[in-house]
Coordinates of C-alpha atoms in Angstrom, one line a residue:
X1 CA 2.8 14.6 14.0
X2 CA 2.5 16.2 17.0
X3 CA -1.6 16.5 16.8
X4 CA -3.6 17.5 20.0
X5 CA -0.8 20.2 21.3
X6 CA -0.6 21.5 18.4
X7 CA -3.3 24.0 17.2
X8 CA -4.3 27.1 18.9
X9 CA -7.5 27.6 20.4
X10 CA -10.5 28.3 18.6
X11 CA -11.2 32.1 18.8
X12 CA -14.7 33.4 20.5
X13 CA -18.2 32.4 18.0
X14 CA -20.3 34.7 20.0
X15 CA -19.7 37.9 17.6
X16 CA -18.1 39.7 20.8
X17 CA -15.5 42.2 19.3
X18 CA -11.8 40.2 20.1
X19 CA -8.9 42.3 21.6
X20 CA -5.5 42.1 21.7
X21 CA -4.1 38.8 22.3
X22 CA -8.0 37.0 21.9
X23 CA -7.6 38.7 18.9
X24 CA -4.3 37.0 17.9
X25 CA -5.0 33.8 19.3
X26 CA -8.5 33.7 17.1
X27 CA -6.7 34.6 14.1
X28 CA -4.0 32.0 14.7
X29 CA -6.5 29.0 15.6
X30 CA -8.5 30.5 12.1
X31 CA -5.0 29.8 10.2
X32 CA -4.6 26.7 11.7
X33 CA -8.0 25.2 10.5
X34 CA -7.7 26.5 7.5
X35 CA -4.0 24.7 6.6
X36 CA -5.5 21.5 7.8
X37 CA -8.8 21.3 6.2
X38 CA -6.4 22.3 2.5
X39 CA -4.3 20.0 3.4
X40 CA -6.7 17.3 4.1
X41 CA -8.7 18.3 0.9
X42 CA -5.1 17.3 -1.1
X43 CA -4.7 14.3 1.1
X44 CA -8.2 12.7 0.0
X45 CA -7.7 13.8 -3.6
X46 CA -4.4 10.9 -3.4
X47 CA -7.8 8.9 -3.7
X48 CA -7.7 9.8 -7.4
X49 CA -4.4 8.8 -7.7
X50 CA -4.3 5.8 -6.1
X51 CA -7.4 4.4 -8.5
X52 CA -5.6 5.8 -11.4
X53 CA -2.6 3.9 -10.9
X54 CA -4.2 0.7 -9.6
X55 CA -6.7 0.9 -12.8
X56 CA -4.1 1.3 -15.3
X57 CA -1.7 -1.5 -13.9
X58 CA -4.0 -4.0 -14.3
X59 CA -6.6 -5.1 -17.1
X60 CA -8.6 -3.6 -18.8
X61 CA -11.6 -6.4 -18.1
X62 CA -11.3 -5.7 -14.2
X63 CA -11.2 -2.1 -14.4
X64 CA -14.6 -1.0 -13.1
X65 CA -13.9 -3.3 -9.9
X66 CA -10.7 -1.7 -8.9
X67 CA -12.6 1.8 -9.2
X68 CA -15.2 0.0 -6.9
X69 CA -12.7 -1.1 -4.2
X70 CA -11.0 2.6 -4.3
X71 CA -14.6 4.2 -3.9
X72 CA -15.7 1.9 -1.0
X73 CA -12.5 2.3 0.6
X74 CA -13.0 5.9 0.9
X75 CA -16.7 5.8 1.9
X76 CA -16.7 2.2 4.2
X77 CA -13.1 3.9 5.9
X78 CA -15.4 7.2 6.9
X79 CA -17.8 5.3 8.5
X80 CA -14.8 3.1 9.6
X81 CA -13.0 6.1 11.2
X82 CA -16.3 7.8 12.4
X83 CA -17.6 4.8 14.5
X84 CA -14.6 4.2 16.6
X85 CA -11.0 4.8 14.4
X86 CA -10.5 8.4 15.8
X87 CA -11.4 7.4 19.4
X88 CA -8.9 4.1 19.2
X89 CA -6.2 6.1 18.0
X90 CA -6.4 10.1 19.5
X91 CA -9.1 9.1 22.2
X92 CA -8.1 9.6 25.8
X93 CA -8.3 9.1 28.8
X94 CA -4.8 10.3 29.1
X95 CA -2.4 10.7 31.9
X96 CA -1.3 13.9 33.5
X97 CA 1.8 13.9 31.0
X98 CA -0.7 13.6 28.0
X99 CA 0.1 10.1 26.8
X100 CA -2.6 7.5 26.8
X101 CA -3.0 5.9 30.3
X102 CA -2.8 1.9 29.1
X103 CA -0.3 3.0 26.3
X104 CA -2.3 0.5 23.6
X105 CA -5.3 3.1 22.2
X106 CA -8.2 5.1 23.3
X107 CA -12.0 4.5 24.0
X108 CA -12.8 8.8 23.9
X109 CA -14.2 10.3 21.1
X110 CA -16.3 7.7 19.3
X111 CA -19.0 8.9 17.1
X112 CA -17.7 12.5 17.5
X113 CA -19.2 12.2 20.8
X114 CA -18.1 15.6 23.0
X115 CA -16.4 17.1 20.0
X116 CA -18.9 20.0 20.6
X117 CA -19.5 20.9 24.0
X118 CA -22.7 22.3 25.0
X119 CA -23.2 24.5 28.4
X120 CA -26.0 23.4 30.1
X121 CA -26.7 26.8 31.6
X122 CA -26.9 28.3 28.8
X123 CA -27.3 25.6 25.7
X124 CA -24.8 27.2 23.6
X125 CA -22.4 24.8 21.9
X126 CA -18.6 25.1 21.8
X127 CA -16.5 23.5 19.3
X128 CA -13.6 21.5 20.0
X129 CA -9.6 21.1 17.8
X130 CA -11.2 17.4 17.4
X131 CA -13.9 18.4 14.4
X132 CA -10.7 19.6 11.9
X133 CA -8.2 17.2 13.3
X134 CA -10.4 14.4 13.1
X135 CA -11.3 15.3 9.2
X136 CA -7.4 15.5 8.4
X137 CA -6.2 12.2 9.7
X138 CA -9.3 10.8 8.3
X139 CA -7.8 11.3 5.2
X140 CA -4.7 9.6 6.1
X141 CA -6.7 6.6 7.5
X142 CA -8.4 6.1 4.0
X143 CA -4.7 6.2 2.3
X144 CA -3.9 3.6 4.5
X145 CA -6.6 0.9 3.5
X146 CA -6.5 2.1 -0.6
X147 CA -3.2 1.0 -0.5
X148 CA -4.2 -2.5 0.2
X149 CA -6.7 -2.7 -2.4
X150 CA -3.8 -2.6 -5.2
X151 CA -2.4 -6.0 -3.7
X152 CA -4.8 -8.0 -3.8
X153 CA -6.6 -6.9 -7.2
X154 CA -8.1 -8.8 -9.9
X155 CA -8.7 -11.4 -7.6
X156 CA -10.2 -10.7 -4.4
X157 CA -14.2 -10.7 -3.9
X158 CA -16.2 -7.2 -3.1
X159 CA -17.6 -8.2 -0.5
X160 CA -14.8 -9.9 1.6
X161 CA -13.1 -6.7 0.8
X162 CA -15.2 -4.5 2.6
X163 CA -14.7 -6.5 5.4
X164 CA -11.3 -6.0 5.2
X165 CA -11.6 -2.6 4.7
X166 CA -13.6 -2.0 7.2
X167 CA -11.5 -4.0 10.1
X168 CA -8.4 -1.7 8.9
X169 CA -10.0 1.6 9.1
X170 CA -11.7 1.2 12.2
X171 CA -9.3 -1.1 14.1
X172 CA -5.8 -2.1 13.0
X173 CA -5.0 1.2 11.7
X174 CA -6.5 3.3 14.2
X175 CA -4.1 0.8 16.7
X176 CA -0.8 1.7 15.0
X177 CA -2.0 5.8 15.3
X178 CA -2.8 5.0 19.1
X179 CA 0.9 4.0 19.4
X180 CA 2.3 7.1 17.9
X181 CA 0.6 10.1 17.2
X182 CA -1.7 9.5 19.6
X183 CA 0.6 9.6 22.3
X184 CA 0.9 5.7 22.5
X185 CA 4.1 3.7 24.0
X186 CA 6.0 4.0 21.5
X187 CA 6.0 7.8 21.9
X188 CA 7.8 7.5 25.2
X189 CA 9.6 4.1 24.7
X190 CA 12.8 5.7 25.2
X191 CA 14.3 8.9 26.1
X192 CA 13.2 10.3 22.8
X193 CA 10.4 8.4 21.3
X194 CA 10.0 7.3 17.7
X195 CA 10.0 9.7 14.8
X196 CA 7.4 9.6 12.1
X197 CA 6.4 12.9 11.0
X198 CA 4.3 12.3 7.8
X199 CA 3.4 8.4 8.7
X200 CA 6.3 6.1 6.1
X201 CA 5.9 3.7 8.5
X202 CA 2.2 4.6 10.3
X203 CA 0.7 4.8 7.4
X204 CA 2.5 3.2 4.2
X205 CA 4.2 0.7 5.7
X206 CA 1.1 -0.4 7.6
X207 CA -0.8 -0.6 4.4
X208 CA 2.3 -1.9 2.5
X209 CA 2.3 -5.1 4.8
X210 CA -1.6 -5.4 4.8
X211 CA -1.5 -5.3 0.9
X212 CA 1.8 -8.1 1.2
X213 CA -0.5 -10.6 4.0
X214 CA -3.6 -9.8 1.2
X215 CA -1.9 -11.0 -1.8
X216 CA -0.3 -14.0 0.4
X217 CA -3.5 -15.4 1.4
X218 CA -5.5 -14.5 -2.0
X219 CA -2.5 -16.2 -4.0
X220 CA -1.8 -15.2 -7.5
X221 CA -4.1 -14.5 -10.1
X222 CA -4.7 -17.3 -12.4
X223 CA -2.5 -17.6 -15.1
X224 CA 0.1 -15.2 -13.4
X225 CA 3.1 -17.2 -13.6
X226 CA 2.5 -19.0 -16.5
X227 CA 1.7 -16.3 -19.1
X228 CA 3.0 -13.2 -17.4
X229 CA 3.0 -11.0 -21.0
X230 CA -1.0 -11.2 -20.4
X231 CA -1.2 -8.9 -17.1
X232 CA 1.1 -6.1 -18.2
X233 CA -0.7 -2.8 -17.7
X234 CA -3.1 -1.7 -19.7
X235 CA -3.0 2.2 -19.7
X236 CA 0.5 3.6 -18.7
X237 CA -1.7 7.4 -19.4
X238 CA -3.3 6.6 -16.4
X239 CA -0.5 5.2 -14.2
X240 CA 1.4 8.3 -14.9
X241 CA -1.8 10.7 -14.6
X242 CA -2.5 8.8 -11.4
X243 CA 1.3 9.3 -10.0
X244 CA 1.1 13.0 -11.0
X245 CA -1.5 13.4 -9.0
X246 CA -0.5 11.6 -6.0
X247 CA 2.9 13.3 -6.1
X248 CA 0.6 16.9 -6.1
X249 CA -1.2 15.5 -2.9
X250 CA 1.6 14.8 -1.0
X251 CA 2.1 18.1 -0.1
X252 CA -1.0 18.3 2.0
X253 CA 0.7 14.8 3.4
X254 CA 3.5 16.0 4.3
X255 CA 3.3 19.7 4.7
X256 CA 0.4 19.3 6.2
X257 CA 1.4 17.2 9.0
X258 CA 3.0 20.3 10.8
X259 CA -0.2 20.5 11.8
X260 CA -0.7 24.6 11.8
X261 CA 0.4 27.5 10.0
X262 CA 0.4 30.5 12.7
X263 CA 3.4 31.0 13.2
X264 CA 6.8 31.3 11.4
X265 CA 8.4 28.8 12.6
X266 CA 5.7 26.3 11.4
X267 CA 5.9 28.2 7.9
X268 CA 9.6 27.3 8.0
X269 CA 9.2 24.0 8.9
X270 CA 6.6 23.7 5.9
X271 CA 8.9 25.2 3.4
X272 CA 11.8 22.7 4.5
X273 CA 9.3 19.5 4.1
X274 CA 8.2 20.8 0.8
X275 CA 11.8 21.2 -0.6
X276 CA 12.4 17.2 0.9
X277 CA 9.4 16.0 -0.6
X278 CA 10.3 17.6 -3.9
X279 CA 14.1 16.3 -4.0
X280 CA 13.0 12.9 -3.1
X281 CA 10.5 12.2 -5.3
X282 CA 13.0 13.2 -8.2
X283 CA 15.5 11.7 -7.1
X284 CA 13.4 8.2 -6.2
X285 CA 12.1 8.3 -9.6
X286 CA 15.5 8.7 -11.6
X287 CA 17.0 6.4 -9.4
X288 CA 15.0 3.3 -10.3
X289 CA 14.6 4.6 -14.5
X290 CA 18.2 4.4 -14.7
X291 CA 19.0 1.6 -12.8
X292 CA 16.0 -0.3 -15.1
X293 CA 17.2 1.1 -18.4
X294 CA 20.7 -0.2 -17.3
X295 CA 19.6 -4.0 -16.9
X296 CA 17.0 -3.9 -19.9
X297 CA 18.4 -1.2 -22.2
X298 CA 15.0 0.3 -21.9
X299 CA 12.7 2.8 -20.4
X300 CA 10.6 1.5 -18.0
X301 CA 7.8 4.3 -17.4
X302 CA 5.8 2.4 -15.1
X303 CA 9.4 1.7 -12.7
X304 CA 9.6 5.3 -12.9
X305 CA 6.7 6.0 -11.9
X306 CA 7.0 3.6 -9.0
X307 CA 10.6 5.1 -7.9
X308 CA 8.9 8.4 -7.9
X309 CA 6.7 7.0 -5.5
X310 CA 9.2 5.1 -3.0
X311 CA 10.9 8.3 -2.6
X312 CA 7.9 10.1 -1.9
X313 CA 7.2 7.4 0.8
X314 CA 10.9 7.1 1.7
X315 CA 11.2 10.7 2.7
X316 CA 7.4 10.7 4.5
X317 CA 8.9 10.0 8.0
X318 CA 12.2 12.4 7.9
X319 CA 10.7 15.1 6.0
X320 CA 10.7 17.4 9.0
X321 CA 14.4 16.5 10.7
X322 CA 16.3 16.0 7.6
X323 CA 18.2 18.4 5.5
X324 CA 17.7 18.8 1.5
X325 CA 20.9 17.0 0.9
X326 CA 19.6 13.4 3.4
X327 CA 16.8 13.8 1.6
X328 CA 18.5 13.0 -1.4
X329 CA 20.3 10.3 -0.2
X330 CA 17.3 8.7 1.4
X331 CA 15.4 9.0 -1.6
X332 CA 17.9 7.3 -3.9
X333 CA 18.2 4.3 -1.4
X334 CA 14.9 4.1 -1.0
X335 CA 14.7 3.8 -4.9
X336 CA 17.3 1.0 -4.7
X337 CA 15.2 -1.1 -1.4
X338 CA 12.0 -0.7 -3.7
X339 CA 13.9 -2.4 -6.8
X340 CA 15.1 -5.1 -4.8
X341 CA 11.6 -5.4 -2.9
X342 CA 10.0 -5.8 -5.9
X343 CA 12.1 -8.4 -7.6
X344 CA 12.1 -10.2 -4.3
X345 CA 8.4 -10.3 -4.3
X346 CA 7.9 -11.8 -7.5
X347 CA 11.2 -14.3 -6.9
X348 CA 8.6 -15.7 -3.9
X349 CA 5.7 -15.6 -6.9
X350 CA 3.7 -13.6 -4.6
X351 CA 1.2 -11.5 -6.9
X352 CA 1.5 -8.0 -6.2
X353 CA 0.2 -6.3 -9.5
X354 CA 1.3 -2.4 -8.5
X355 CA 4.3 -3.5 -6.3
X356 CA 2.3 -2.2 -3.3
X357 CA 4.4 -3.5 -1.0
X358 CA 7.6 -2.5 -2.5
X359 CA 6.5 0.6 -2.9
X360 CA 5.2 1.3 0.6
X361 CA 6.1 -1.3 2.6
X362 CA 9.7 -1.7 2.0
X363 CA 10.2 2.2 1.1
X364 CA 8.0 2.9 4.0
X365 CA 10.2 0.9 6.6
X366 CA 13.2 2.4 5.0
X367 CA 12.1 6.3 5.6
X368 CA 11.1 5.2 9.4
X369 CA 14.7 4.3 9.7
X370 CA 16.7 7.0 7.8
X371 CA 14.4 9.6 9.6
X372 CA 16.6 8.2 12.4
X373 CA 19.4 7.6 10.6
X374 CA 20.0 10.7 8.5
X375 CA 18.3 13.1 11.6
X376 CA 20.1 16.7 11.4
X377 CA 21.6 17.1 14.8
X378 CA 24.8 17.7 15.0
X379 CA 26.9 14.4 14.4
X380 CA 25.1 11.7 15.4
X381 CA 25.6 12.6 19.0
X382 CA 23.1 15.1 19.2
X383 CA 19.3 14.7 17.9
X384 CA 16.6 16.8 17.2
X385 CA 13.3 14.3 16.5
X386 CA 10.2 16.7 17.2
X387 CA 12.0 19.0 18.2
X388 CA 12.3 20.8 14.7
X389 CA 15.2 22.9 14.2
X390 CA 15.8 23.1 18.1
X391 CA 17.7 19.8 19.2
X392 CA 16.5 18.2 22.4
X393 CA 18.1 19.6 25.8
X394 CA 18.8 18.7 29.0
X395 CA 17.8 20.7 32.1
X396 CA 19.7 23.6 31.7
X397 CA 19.3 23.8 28.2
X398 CA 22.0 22.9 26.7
X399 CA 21.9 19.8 23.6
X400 CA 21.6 16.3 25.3
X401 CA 24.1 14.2 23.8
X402 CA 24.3 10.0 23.1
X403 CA 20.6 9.8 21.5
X404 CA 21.3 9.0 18.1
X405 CA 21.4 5.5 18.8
X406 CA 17.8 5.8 20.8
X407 CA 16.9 7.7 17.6
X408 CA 17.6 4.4 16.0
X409 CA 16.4 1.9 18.4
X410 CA 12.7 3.6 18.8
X411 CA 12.4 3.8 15.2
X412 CA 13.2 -0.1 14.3
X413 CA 10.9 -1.0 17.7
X414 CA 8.2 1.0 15.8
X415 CA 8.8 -1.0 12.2
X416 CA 9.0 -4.2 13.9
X417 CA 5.9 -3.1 15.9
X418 CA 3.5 -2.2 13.1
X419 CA 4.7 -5.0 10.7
X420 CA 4.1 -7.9 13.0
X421 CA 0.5 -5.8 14.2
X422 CA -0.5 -5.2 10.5
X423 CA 0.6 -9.2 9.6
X424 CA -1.2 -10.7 12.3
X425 CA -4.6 -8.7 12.5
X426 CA -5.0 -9.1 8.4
X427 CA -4.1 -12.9 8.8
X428 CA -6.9 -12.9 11.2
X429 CA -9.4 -11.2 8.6
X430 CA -7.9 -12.8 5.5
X431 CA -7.5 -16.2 6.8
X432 CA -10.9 -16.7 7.9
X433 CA -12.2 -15.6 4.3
X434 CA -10.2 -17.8 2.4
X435 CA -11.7 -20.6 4.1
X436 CA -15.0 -19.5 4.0
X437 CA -14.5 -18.7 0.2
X438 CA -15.6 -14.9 0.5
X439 CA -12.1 -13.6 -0.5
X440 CA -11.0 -15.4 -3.8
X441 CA -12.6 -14.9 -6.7
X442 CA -13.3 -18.2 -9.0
X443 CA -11.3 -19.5 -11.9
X444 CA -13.9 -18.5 -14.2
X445 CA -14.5 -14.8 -13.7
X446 CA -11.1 -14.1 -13.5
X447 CA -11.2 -15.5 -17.1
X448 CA -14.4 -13.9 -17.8
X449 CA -13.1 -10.3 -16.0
X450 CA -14.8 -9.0 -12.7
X451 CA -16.3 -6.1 -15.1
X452 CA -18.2 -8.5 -17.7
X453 CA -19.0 -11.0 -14.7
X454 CA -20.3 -8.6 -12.0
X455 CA -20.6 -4.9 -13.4
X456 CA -23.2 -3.0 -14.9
X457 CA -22.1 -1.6 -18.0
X458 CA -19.6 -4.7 -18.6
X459 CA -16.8 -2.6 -19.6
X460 CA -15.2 0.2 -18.3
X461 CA -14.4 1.8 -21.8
X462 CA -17.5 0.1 -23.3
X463 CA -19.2 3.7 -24.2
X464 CA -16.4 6.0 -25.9
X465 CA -15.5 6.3 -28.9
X466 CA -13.0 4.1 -30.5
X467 CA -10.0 6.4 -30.9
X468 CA -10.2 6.9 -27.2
X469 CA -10.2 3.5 -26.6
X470 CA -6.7 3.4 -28.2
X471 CA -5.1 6.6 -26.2
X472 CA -6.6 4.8 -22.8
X473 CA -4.9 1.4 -23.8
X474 CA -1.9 2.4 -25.4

């Protein structure tokens, strides 16, 4: 996600007639802003998705509370984000190659401060690329910290969990971004740098491993192990509404993160992402249906749903250096690595009630390494990494060769990087709050249900009428 270098100008505000190439850079810089602020509009509406899913995996009693954690994500990760997430991740200074000077994250930018520059002659006020790029990855920063909330549900406190929320928006996820897209060490660790385009491992893993330490520290809800038939889902409708709609936002995810649509070569590059995206969430989805259907002779909805979603987050980092045909390969795989995730997780008896970390975090690691893996330069001699459809050359132009296996190498230092990161720093907030007992919800309104013990109505589905009630649950 190649963000500050990206976008064109801004064109002249002042009303002055534009001419010739003013005039094309103005309307290039327009059709830049406008791609990002649609595709950030789809990105936030994943919101929807995410509570939908996390709602109907889990029971009806703690439904309102879920809802609550995915609203205060969104609105406690703006303020998150606005306060000092942008400048810790795209803030400068920077050096005179444009990557941060201490290589860790920024200190530019907080508050929006300079993202409109005012001339003191003359008082006018300029804008700045920062006001639309800092509404589009706010978007991905929110994904980020909703992910988390599924892990640790029907068990964790509202208030510990704004802390939480809080901490990731405006620190340990602005961190990993400061490492990557924001020109970070890992974008120059090597020769060529890691390869994320859409964030598998910036943004799902990181919340995939924060939902994982969560769950870890919050331990399982009561009764989990010993009468697991009681915390099946209780509205497959709104798992599969919710993964409907987070498969339709992707687009703005991944499309989006081209960054610009003024030229050509940026459509091209969008079409070919949206074709990956496609392929892989099909593919991710069938993958784990028939692979369930063949242990249990049954169909497993919700495991499709789920496999729809690892591909989705499996194809997230290679979607823009892969062909259609990787993407199916890295799609089924990832279907496979979230099958195995998941049964892994719940062989440890660690309570993850949407497989959140299956899902992102071990689909998300995959897709950081397949986008390495599967990359489409020639062989694996030649590799291509930002570079799009042009592989990276040497001096005199020509294809460097022997960098697949840097390809490789600054891809696992960036999943090693961001898990251990992600582990630590939420260890760091969790920890504290278990001992304080501000993150663990008592025995007795987990029986009782966060909705009936702390919400006002007491049930989510308390005021519809009864055949509803039925449709909602079945």
């Amino acid at each position: 996600m190649d963000l500050l270098r990206s976008l064109a100008p801004l064109g002249r505000l002042d009303g002055r007639k534009l001419q010739g190439s003013e005039s094309v850079e103005s309307l290039q810089g327009a059709m830049n802003h406008a791609w990002l602020i649609l595709c950030g509009a789809l990105v936030m509406f994943m919101q929807a998705g995410f509570a939908m899913v996390e709602s109907g995996c889990c029971r009806a009693k703690n439904v309102q509370n879920i809802l609550l954690k995915n609203l205060t994500d969104v609105c406690v990760g703006t303020l998150g984000w606005w306060l000092c997430g942008w400048a810790f991740a795209y803030g400068g200074p920077m050096d005179d190659d444009g990557f941060k000077q201490n290589r860790f994250m920024g200190s530019e930018g907080a508050m929006g401060k300079d993202f409109l520059i005012r001339d003191d002659a003359t008082g006018q006020l300029q804008p700045t690329t920062n006001i639309v790029n800092w509404f589009f990855q706010w978007a991905f920063c929110s994904a980020a910290a909703t992910i988390v909330s599924g892990g640790v549900a029907e068990r964790v406190n509202f208030p510990g969990y704004c802390i939480f929320s809080f901490m990731m928006t405006a620190f340990i996820y602005p961190v990993c971004v400061g490492w990557t897209w924001g020109y970070g060490w890992l974008a120059d660790v090597n020769s060529v740098g890691y390869m994320d385009f859409a964030g598998s491992g910036i943004v799902h893993m990181a919340g995939g491993v924060g939902a994982l330490t969560g769950a870890i520290w919050a331990g399982p809800r009561k009764g989990r192990w010993e009468n697991p038939e009681e915390f099946d889902p209780h509205s497959l409708p709104l798992i599969i509404l919710g993964t409907f709609i987070l498969w339709f936002g992707w687009y703005g995810f991944n499309c989006g993160s081209t960054l610009g649509m003024a030229t050509i070569e940026r459509g091209f590059m969008a079409a070919q992402v949206a074709m990956n995206t496609t392929i892989a969430a099909a593919t991710g989805g069938l993958t784990v249906f028939i692979l369930r259907f063949g242990i249990t002779k049954k169909y497993d909805i919700g495991g499709f749903c789920n496999g729809i979603l690892a591909g989705l987050v499996s194809i997230t980092a290679g979607c823009g250096n892969v062909e259609c045909g990787s993407a199916f390969v890295i799609a089924l795989l990832g279907g496979l690595f979230y099958e195995a995730g998941s049964r892994l997780i719940k062989k440890l008896k660690i309570d993850d009630p949407v497989d959140a970390f299956a899902v992102h975090g071990v689909a998300g690691a995959w897709g950081v390494m397949a986008a390495a893996l599967f990359d489409w330069g020639k062989d694996f001699d030649h590799y291509h990494g930002w570079s799009g459809f042009s592989c990276i050359t040497a001096e005199d132009g020509s294809c460097k060769t022997g960098l697949g296996g840097e390809g490789v190498a600054a891809n696992l230092a960036e999943v090693v990087a961001i898990t251990a990161w992600v582990a630590v720093c939420s260890s760091l907030i969790f920890g504290p709050l278990r001992a304080v007992g501000w993150l663990r919800a008592s025995d007795d309104v987990q029986d009782e249900g966060f909705d009936q013990a702390k919400h006002s109505p007491s049930k989510a589905y308390g005021n519809i009428p009864e055949t509803t009630k039925v449709i909602l649950s079945a």
